[in-house]
JSON list of C-alpha atoms in Angstrom, two decimals:
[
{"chain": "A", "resi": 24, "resn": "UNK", "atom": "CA", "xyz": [44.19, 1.01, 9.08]},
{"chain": "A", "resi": 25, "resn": "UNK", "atom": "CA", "xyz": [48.04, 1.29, 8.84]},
{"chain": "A", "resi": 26, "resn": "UNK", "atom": "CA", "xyz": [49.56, 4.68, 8.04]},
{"chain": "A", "resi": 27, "resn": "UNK", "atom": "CA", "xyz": [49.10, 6.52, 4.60]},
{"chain": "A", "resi": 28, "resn": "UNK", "atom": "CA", "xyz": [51.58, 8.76, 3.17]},
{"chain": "A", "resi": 29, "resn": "UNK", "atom": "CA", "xyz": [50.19, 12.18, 2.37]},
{"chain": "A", "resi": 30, "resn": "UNK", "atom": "CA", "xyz": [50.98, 14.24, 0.62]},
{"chain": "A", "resi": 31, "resn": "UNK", "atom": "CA", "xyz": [49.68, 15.10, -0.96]},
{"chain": "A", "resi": 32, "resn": "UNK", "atom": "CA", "xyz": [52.32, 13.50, -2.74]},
{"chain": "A", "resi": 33, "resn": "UNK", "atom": "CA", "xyz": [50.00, 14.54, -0.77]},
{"chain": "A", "resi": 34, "resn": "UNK", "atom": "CA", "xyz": [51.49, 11.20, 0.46]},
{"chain": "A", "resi": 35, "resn": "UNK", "atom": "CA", "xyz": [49.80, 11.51, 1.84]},
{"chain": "A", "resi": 36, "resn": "UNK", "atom": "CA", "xyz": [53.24, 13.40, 6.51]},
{"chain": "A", "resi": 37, "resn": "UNK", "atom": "CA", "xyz": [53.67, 16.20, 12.22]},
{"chain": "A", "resi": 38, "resn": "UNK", "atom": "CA", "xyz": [51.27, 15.05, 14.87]},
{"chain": "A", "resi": 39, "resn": "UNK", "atom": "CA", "xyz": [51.24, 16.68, 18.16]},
{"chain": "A", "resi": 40, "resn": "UNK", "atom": "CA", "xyz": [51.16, 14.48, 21.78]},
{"chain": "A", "resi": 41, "resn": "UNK", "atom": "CA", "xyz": [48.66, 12.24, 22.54]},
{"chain": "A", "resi": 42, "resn": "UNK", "atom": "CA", "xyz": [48.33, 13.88, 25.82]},
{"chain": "A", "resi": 43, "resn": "UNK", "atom": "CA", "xyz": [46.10, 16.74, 26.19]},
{"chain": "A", "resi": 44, "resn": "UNK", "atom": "CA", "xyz": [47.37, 20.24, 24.95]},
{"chain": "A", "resi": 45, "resn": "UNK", "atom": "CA", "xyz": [48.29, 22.91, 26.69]},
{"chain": "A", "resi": 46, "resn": "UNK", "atom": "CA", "xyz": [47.50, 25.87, 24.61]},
{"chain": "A", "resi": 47, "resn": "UNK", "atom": "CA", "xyz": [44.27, 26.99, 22.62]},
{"chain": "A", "resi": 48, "resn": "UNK", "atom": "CA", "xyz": [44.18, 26.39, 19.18]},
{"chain": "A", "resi": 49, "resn": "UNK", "atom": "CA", "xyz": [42.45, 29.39, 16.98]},
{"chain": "A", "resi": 50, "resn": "UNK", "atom": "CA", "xyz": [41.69, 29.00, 13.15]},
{"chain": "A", "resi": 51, "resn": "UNK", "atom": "CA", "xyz": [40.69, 32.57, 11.30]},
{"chain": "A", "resi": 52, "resn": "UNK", "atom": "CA", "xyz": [39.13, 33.57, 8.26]},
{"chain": "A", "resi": 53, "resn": "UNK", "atom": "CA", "xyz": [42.32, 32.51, 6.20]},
{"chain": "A", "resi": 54, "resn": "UNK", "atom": "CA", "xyz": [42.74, 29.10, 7.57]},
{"chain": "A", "resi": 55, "resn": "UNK", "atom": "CA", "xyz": [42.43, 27.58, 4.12]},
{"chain": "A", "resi": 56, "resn": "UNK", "atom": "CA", "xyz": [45.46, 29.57, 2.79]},
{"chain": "A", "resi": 57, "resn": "UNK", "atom": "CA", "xyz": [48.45, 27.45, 4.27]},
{"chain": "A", "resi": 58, "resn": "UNK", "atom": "CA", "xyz": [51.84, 28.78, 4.11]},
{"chain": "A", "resi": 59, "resn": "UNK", "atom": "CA", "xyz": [53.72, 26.58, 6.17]},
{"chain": "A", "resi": 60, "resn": "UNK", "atom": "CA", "xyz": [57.09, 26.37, 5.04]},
{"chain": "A", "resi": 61, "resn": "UNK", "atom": "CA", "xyz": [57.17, 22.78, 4.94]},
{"chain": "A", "resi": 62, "resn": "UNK", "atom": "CA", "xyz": [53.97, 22.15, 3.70]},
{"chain": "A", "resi": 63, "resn": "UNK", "atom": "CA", "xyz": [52.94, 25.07, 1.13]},
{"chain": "A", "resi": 64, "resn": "UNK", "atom": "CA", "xyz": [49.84, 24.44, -0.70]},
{"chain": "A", "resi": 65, "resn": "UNK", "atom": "CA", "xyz": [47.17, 26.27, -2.60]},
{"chain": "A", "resi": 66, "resn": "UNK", "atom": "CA", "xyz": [44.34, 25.94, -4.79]},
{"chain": "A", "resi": 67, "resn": "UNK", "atom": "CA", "xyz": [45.68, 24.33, -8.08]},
{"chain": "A", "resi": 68, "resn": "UNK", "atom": "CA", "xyz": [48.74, 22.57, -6.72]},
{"chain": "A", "resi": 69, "resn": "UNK", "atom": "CA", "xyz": [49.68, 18.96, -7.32]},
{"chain": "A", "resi": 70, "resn": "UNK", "atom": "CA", "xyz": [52.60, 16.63, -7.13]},
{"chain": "A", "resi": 71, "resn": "UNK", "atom": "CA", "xyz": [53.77, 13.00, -8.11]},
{"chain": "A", "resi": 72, "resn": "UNK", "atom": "CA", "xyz": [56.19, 10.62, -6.43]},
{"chain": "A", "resi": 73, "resn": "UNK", "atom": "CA", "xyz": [57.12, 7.52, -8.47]},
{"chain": "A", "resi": 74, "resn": "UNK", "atom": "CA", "xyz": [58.73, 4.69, -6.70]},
{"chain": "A", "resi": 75, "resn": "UNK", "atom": "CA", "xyz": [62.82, 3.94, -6.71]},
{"chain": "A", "resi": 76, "resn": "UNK", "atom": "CA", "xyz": [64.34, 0.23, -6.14]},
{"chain": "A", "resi": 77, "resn": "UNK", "atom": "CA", "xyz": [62.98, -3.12, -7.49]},
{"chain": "A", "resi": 78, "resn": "UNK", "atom": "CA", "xyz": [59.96, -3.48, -5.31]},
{"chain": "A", "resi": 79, "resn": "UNK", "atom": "CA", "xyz": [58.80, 0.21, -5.26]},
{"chain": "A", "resi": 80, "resn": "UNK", "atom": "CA", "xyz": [58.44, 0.20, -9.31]},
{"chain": "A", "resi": 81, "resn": "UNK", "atom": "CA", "xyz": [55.39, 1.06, -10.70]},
{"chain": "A", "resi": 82, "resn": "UNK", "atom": "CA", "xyz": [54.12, 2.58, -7.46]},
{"chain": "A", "resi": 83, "resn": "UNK", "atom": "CA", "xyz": [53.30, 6.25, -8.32]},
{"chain": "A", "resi": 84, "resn": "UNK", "atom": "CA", "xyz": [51.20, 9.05, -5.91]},
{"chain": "A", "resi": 85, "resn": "UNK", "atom": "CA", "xyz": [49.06, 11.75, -7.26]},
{"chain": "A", "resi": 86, "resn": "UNK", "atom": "CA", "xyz": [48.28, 14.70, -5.11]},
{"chain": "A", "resi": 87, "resn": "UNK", "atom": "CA", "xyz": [45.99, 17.91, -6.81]},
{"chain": "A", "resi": 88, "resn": "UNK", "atom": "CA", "xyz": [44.63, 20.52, -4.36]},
{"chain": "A", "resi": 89, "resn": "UNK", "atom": "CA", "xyz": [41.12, 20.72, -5.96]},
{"chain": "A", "resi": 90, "resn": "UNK", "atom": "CA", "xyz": [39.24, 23.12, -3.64]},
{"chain": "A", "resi": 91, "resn": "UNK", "atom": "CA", "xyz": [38.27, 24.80, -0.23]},
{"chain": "A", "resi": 92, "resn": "UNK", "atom": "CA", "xyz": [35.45, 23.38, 1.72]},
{"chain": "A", "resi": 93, "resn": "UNK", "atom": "CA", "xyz": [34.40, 23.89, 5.29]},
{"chain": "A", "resi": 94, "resn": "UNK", "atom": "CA", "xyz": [34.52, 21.48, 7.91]},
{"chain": "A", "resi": 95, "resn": "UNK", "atom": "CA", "xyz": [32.88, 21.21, 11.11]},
{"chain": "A", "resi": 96, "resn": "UNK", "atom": "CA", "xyz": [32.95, 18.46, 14.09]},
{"chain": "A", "resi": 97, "resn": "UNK", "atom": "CA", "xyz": [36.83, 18.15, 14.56]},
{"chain": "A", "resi": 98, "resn": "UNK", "atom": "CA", "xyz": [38.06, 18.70, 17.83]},
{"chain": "A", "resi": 99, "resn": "UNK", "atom": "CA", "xyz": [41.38, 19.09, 19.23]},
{"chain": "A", "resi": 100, "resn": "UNK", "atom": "CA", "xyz": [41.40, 18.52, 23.06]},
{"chain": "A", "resi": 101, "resn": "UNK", "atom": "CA", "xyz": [38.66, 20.04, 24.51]},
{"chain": "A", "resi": 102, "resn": "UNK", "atom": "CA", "xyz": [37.74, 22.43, 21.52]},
{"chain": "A", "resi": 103, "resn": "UNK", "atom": "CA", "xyz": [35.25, 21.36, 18.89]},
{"chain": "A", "resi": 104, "resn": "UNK", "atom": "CA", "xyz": [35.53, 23.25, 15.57]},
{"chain": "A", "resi": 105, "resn": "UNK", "atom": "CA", "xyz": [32.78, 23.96, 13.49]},
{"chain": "A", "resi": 106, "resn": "UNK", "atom": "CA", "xyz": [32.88, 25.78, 9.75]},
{"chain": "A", "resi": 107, "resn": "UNK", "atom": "CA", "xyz": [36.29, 25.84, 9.44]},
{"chain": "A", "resi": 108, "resn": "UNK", "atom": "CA", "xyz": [37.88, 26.58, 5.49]},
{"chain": "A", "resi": 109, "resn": "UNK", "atom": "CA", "xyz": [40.29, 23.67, 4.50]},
{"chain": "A", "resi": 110, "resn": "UNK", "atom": "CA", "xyz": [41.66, 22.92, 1.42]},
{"chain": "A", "resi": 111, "resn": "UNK", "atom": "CA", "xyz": [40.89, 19.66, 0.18]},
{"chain": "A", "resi": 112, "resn": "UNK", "atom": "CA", "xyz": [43.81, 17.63, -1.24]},
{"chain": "A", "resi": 113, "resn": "UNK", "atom": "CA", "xyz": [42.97, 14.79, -3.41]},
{"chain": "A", "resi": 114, "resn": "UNK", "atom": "CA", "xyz": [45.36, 11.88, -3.36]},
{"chain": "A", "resi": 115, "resn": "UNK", "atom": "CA", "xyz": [45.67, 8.44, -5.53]},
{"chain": "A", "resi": 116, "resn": "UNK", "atom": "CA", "xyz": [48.35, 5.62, -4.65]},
{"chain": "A", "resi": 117, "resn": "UNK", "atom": "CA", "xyz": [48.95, 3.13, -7.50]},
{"chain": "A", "resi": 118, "resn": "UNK", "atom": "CA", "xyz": [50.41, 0.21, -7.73]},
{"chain": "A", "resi": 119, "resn": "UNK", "atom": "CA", "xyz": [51.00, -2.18, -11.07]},
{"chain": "A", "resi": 120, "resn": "UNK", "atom": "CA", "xyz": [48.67, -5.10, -10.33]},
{"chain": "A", "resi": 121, "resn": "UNK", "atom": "CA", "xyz": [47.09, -3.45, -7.21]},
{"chain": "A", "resi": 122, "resn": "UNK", "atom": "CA", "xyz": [43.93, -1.71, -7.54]},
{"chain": "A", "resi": 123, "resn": "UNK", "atom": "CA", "xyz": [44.72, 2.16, -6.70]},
{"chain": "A", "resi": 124, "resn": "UNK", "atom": "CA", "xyz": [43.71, 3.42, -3.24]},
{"chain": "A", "resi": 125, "resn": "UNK", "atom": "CA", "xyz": [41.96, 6.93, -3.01]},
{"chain": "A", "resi": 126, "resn": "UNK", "atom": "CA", "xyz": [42.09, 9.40, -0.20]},
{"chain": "A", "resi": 127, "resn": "UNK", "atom": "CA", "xyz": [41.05, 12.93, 0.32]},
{"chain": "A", "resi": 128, "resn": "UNK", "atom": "CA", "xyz": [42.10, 15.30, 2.71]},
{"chain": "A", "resi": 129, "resn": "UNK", "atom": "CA", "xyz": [40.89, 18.50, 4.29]},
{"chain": "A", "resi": 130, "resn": "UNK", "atom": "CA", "xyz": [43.78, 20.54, 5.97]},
{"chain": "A", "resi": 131, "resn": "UNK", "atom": "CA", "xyz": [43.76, 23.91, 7.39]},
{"chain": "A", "resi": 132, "resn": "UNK", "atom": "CA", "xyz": [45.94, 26.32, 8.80]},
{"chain": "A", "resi": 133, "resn": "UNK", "atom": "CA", "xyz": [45.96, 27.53, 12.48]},
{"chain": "A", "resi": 134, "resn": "UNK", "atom": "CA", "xyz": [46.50, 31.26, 13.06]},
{"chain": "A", "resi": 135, "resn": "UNK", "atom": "CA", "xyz": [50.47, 30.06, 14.43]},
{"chain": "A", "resi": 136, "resn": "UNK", "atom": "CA", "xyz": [51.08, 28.88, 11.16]},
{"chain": "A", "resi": 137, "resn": "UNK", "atom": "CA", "xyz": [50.71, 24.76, 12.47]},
{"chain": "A", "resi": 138, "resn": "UNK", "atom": "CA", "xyz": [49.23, 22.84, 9.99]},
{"chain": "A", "resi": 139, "resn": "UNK", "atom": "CA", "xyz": [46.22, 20.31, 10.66]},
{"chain": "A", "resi": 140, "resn": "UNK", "atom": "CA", "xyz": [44.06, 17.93, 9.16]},
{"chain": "A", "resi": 141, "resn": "UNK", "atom": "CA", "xyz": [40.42, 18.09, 10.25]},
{"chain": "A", "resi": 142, "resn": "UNK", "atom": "CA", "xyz": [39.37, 14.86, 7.88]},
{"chain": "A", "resi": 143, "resn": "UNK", "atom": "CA", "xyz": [40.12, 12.61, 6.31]},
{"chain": "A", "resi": 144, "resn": "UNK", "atom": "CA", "xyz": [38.16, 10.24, 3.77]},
{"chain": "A", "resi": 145, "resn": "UNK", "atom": "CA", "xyz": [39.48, 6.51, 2.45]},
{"chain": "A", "resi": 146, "resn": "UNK", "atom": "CA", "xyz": [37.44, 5.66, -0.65]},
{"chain": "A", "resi": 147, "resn": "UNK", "atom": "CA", "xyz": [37.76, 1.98, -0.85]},
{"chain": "A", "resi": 148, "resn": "UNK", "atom": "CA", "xyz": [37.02, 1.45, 2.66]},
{"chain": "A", "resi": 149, "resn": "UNK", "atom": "CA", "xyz": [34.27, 4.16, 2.34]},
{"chain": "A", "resi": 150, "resn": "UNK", "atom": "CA", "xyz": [35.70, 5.72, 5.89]},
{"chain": "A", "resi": 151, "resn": "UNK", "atom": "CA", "xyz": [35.60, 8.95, 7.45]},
{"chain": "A", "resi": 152, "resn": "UNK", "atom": "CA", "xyz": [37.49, 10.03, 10.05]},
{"chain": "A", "resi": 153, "resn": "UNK", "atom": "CA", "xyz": [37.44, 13.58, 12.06]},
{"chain": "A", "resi": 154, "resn": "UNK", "atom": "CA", "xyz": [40.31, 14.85, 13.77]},
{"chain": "A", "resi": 155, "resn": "UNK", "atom": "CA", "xyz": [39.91, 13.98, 17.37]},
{"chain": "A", "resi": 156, "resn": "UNK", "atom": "CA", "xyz": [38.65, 10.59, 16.69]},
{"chain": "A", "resi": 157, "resn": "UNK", "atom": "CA", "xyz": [41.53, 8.35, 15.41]},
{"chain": "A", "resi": 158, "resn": "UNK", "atom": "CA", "xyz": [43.82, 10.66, 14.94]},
{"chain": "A", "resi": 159, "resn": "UNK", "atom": "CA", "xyz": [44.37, 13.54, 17.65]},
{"chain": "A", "resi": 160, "resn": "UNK", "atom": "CA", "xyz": [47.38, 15.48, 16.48]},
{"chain": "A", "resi": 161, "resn": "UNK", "atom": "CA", "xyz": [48.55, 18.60, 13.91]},
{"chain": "A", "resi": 162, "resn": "UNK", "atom": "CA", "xyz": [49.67, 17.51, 10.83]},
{"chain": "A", "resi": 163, "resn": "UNK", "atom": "CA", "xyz": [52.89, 19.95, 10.47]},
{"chain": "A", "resi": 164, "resn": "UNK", "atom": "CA", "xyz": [54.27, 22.30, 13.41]},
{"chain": "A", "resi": 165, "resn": "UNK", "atom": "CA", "xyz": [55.49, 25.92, 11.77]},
{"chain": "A", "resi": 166, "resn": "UNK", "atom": "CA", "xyz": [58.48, 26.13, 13.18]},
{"chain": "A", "resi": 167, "resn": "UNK", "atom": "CA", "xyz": [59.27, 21.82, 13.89]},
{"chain": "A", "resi": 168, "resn": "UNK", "atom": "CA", "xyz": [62.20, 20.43, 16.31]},
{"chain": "A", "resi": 169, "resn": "UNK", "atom": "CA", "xyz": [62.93, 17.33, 17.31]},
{"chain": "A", "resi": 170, "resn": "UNK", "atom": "CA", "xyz": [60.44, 15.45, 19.58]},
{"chain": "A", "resi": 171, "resn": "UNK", "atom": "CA", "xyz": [57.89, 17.14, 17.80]},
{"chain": "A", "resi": 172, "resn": "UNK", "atom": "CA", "xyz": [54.94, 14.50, 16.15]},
{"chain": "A", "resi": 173, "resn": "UNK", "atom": "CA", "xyz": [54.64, 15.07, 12.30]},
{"chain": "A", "resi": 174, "resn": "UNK", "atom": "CA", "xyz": [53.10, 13.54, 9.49]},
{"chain": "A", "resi": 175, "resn": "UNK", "atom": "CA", "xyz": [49.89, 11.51, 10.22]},
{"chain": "A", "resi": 176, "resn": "UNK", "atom": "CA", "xyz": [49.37, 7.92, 11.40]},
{"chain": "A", "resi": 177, "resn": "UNK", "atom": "CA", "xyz": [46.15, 6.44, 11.58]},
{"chain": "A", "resi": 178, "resn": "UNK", "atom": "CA", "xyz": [44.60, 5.00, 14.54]},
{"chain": "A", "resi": 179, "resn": "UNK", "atom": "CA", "xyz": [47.35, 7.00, 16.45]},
{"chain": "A", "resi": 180, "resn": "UNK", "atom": "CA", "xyz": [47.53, 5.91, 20.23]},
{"chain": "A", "resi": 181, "resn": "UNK", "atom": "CA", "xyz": [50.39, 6.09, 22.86]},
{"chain": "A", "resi": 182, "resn": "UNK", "atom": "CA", "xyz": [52.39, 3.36, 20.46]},
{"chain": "A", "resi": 183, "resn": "UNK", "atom": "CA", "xyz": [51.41, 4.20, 17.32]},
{"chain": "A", "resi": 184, "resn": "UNK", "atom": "CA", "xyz": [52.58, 8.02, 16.31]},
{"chain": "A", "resi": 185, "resn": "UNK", "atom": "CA", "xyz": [54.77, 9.88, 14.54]},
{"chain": "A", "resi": 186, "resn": "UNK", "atom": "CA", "xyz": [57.73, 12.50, 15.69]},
{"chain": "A", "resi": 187, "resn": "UNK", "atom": "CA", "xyz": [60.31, 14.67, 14.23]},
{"chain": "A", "resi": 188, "resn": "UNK", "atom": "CA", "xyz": [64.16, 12.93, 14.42]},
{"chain": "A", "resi": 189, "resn": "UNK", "atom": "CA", "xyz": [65.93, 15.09, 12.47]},
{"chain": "A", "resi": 190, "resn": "UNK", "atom": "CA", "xyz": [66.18, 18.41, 11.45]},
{"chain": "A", "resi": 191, "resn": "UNK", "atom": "CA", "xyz": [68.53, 20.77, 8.76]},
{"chain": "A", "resi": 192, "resn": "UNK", "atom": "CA", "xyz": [69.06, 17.53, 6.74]},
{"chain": "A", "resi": 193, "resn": "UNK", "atom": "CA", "xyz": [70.20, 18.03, 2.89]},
{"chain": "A", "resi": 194, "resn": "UNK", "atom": "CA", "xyz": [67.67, 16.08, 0.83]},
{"chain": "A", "resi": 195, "resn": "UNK", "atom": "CA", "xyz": [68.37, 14.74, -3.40]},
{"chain": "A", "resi": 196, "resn": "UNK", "atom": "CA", "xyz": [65.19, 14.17, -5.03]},
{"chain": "A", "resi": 197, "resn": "UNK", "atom": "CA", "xyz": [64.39, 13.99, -8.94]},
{"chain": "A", "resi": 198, "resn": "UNK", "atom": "CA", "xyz": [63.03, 17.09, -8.73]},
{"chain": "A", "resi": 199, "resn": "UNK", "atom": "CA", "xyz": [65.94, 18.81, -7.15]},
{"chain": "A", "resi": 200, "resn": "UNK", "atom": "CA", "xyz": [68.26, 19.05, -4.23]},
{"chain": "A", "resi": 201, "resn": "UNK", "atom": "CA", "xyz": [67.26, 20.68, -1.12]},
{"chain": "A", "resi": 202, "resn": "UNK", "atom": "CA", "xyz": [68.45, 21.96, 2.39]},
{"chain": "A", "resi": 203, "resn": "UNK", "atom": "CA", "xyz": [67.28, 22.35, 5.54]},
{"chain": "A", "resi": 204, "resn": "UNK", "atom": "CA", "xyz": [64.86, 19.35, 5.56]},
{"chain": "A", "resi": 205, "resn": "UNK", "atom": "CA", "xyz": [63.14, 17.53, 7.92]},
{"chain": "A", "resi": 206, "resn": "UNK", "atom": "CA", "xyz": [62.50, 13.50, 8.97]},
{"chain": "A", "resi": 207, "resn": "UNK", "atom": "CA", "xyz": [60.15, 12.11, 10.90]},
{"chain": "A", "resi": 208, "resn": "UNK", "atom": "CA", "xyz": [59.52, 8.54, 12.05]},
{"chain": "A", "resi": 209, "resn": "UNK", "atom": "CA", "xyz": [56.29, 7.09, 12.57]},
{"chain": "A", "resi": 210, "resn": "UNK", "atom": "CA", "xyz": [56.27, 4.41, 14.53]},
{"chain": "A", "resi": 211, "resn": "UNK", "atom": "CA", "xyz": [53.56, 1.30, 14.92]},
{"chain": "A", "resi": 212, "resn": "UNK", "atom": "CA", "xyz": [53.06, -0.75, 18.26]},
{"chain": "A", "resi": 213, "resn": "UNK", "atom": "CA", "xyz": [56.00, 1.58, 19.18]},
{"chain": "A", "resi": 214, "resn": "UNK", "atom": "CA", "xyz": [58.16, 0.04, 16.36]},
{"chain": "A", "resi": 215, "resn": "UNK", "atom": "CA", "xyz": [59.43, 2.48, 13.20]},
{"chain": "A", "resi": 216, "resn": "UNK", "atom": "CA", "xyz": [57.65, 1.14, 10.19]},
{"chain": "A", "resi": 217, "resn": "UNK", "atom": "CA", "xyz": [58.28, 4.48, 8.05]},
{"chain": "A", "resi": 218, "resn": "UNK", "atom": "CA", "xyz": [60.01, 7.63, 7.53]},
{"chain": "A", "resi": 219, "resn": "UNK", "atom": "CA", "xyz": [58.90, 10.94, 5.93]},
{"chain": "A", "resi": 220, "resn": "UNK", "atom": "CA", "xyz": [61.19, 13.55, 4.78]},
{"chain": "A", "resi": 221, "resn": "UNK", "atom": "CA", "xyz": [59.84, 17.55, 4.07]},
{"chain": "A", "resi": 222, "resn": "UNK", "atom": "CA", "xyz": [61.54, 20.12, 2.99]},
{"chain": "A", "resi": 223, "resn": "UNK", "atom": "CA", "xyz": [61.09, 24.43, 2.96]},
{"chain": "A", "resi": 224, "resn": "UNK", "atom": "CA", "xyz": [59.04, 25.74, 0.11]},
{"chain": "A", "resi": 225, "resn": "UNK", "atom": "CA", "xyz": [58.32, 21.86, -1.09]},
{"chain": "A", "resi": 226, "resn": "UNK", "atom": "CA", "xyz": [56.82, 19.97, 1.05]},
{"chain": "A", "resi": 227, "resn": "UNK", "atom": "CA", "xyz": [57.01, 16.23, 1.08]},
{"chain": "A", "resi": 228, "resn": "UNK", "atom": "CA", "xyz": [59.94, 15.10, -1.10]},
{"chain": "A", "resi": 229, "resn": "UNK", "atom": "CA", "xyz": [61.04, 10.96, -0.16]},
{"chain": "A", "resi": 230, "resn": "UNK", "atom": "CA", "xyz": [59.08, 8.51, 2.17]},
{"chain": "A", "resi": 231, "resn": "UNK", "atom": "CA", "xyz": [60.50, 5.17, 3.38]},
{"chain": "A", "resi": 232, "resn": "UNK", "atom": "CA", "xyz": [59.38, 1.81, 4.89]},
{"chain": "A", "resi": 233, "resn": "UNK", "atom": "CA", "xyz": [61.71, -0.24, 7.65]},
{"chain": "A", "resi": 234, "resn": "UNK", "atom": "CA", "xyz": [60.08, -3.32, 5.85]},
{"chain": "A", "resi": 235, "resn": "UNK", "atom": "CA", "xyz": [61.98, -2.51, 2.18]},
{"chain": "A", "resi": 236, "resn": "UNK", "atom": "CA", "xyz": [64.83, -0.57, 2.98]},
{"chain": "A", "resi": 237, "resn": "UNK", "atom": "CA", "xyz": [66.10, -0.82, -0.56]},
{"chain": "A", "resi": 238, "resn": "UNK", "atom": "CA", "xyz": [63.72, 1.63, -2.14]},
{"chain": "A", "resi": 239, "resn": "UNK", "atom": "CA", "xyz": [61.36, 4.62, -1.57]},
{"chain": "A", "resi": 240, "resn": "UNK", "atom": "CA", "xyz": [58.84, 6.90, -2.95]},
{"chain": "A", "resi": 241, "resn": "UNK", "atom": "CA", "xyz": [60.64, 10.00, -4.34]},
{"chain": "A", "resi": 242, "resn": "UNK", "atom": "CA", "xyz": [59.02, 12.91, -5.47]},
{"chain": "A", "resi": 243, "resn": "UNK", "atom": "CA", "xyz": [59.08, 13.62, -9.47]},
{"chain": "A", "resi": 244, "resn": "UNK", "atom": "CA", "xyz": [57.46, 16.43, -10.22]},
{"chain": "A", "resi": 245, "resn": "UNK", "atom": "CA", "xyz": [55.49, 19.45, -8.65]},
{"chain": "A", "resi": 246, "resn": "UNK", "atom": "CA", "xyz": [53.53, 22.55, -10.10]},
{"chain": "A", "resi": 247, "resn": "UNK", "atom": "CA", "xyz": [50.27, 24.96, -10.11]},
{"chain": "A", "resi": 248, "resn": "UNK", "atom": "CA", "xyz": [47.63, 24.77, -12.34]},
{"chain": "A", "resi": 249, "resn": "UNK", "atom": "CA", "xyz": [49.09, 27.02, -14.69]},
{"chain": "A", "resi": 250, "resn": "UNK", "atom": "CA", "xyz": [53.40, 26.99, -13.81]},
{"chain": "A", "resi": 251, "resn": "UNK", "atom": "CA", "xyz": [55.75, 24.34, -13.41]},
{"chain": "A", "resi": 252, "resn": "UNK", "atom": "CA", "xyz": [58.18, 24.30, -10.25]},
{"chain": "A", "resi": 253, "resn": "UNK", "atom": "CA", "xyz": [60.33, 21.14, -11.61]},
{"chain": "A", "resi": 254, "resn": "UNK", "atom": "CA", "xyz": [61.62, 20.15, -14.73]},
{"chain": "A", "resi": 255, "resn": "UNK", "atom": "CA", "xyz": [58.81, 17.56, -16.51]},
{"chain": "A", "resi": 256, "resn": "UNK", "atom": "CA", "xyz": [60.45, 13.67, -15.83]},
{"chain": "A", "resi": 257, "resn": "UNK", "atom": "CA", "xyz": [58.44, 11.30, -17.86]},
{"chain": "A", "resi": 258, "resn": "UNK", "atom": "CA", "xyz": [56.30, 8.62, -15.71]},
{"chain": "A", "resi": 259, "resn": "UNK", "atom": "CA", "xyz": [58.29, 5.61, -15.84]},
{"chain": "A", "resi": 260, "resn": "UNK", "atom": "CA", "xyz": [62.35, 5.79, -16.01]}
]
């Protein structure tokens, strides 16, 4: 399975070294309430990206945060987790004559504010995967720098990752300009194949692929349940 863009709009977004960590890794009683600045979610949240450029029309990406669930069995080094409170973030990738691909996500919070996914479910292909199985690594560091992994690439091995390569970038996006951004490459069979870009108080806002340089997903639109963050684009330009 090649890499999906999360997030949530969550694509669908940092993973840590393949080599074992150093440090212990602690999740508390609040691990479903994320507040990482550049991935923010809550309970009600959701997103859409719609795709730019002549290829990357009609391509849209749904992400709602529906709910908190525990999860148990995802390991990280050494340390097995077990009832751990996520939310889960569902996400649905359209394409016009392409049936739509459907992915959920469970994500949690550790208590240094690094951001991890602990599973992750593909619908079509009716897969699950645990953190610590083909994927090893945190989803988004609190405080990221270059050379850190972000984002998530899936089987991730010694060739096939993602890192941080830049860092305070200025970011335009239909729903608004923003500073201070992130990018990170992921890379497969140690060759970039796409770029993710994340910004403070957002989250994901643009994601790239080497293949089709001339467009990209670009986030539209984000709210809550109740208040709207961006000004309402309609679907298709």
């Amino acid at each position: 399975m090649r890499k999906k863009p999360l997030l949530l709009s969550v694509i669908i977004a940092a993973l840590l070294s393949v080599s074992p960590m150093a440090f212990a890794v602690e999740f508390g009683p609040n691990s479903a309430k994320i507040t990482n600045q550049y991935y923010p979610v809550k309970v009600g949240d959701w997103s859409y990206m719609l795709g730019v450029g002549d290829d990357w029309a009609g391509k849209v990406t749904y992400t709602t945060v529906v709910g908190i669930e525990e999860i148990s069995g995802a390991q990280i080094a050494a340390q097995t987790f077990n009832n751990v409170k996520c939310l889960k973030v569902n996400m649905i990738r359209t394409e016009i004559d392409e049936k739509a691909e459907f992915i959920t996500l469970w994500m949690a919070q550790d208590t240094e504010g690094n951001v991890w996914i602990l599973k992750v479910y593909i619908f079509f292909d009716d897969e699950t995967y645990l953190l610590g199985t083909l994927f090893k690594s945190m989803f988004m560091p609190a405080a990221p720098v270059v050379g850190d992994p972000a984002s998530i690439i899936i089987p991730e091995n010694s060739s096939t990752y993602c890192r941080v390569v830049e860092t305070g970038i200025p970011i335009d996006s239909n729903s608004g300009s923003y500073n201070s951004c992130i990018k990170t490459d992921c890379f497969y069979n140690s060759s970039i194949e796409s770029s993710d870009y994340f910004c403070p108080d957002v989250g994901m806002v643009k994601y790239t692929e080497v293949e089709d340089p001339q467009g990209f997903m670009d986030l539209k639109e984000l709210g809550t349940a109740t208040v709207t963050r961006a000004v309402v684009i309609p679907l298709m330009d």
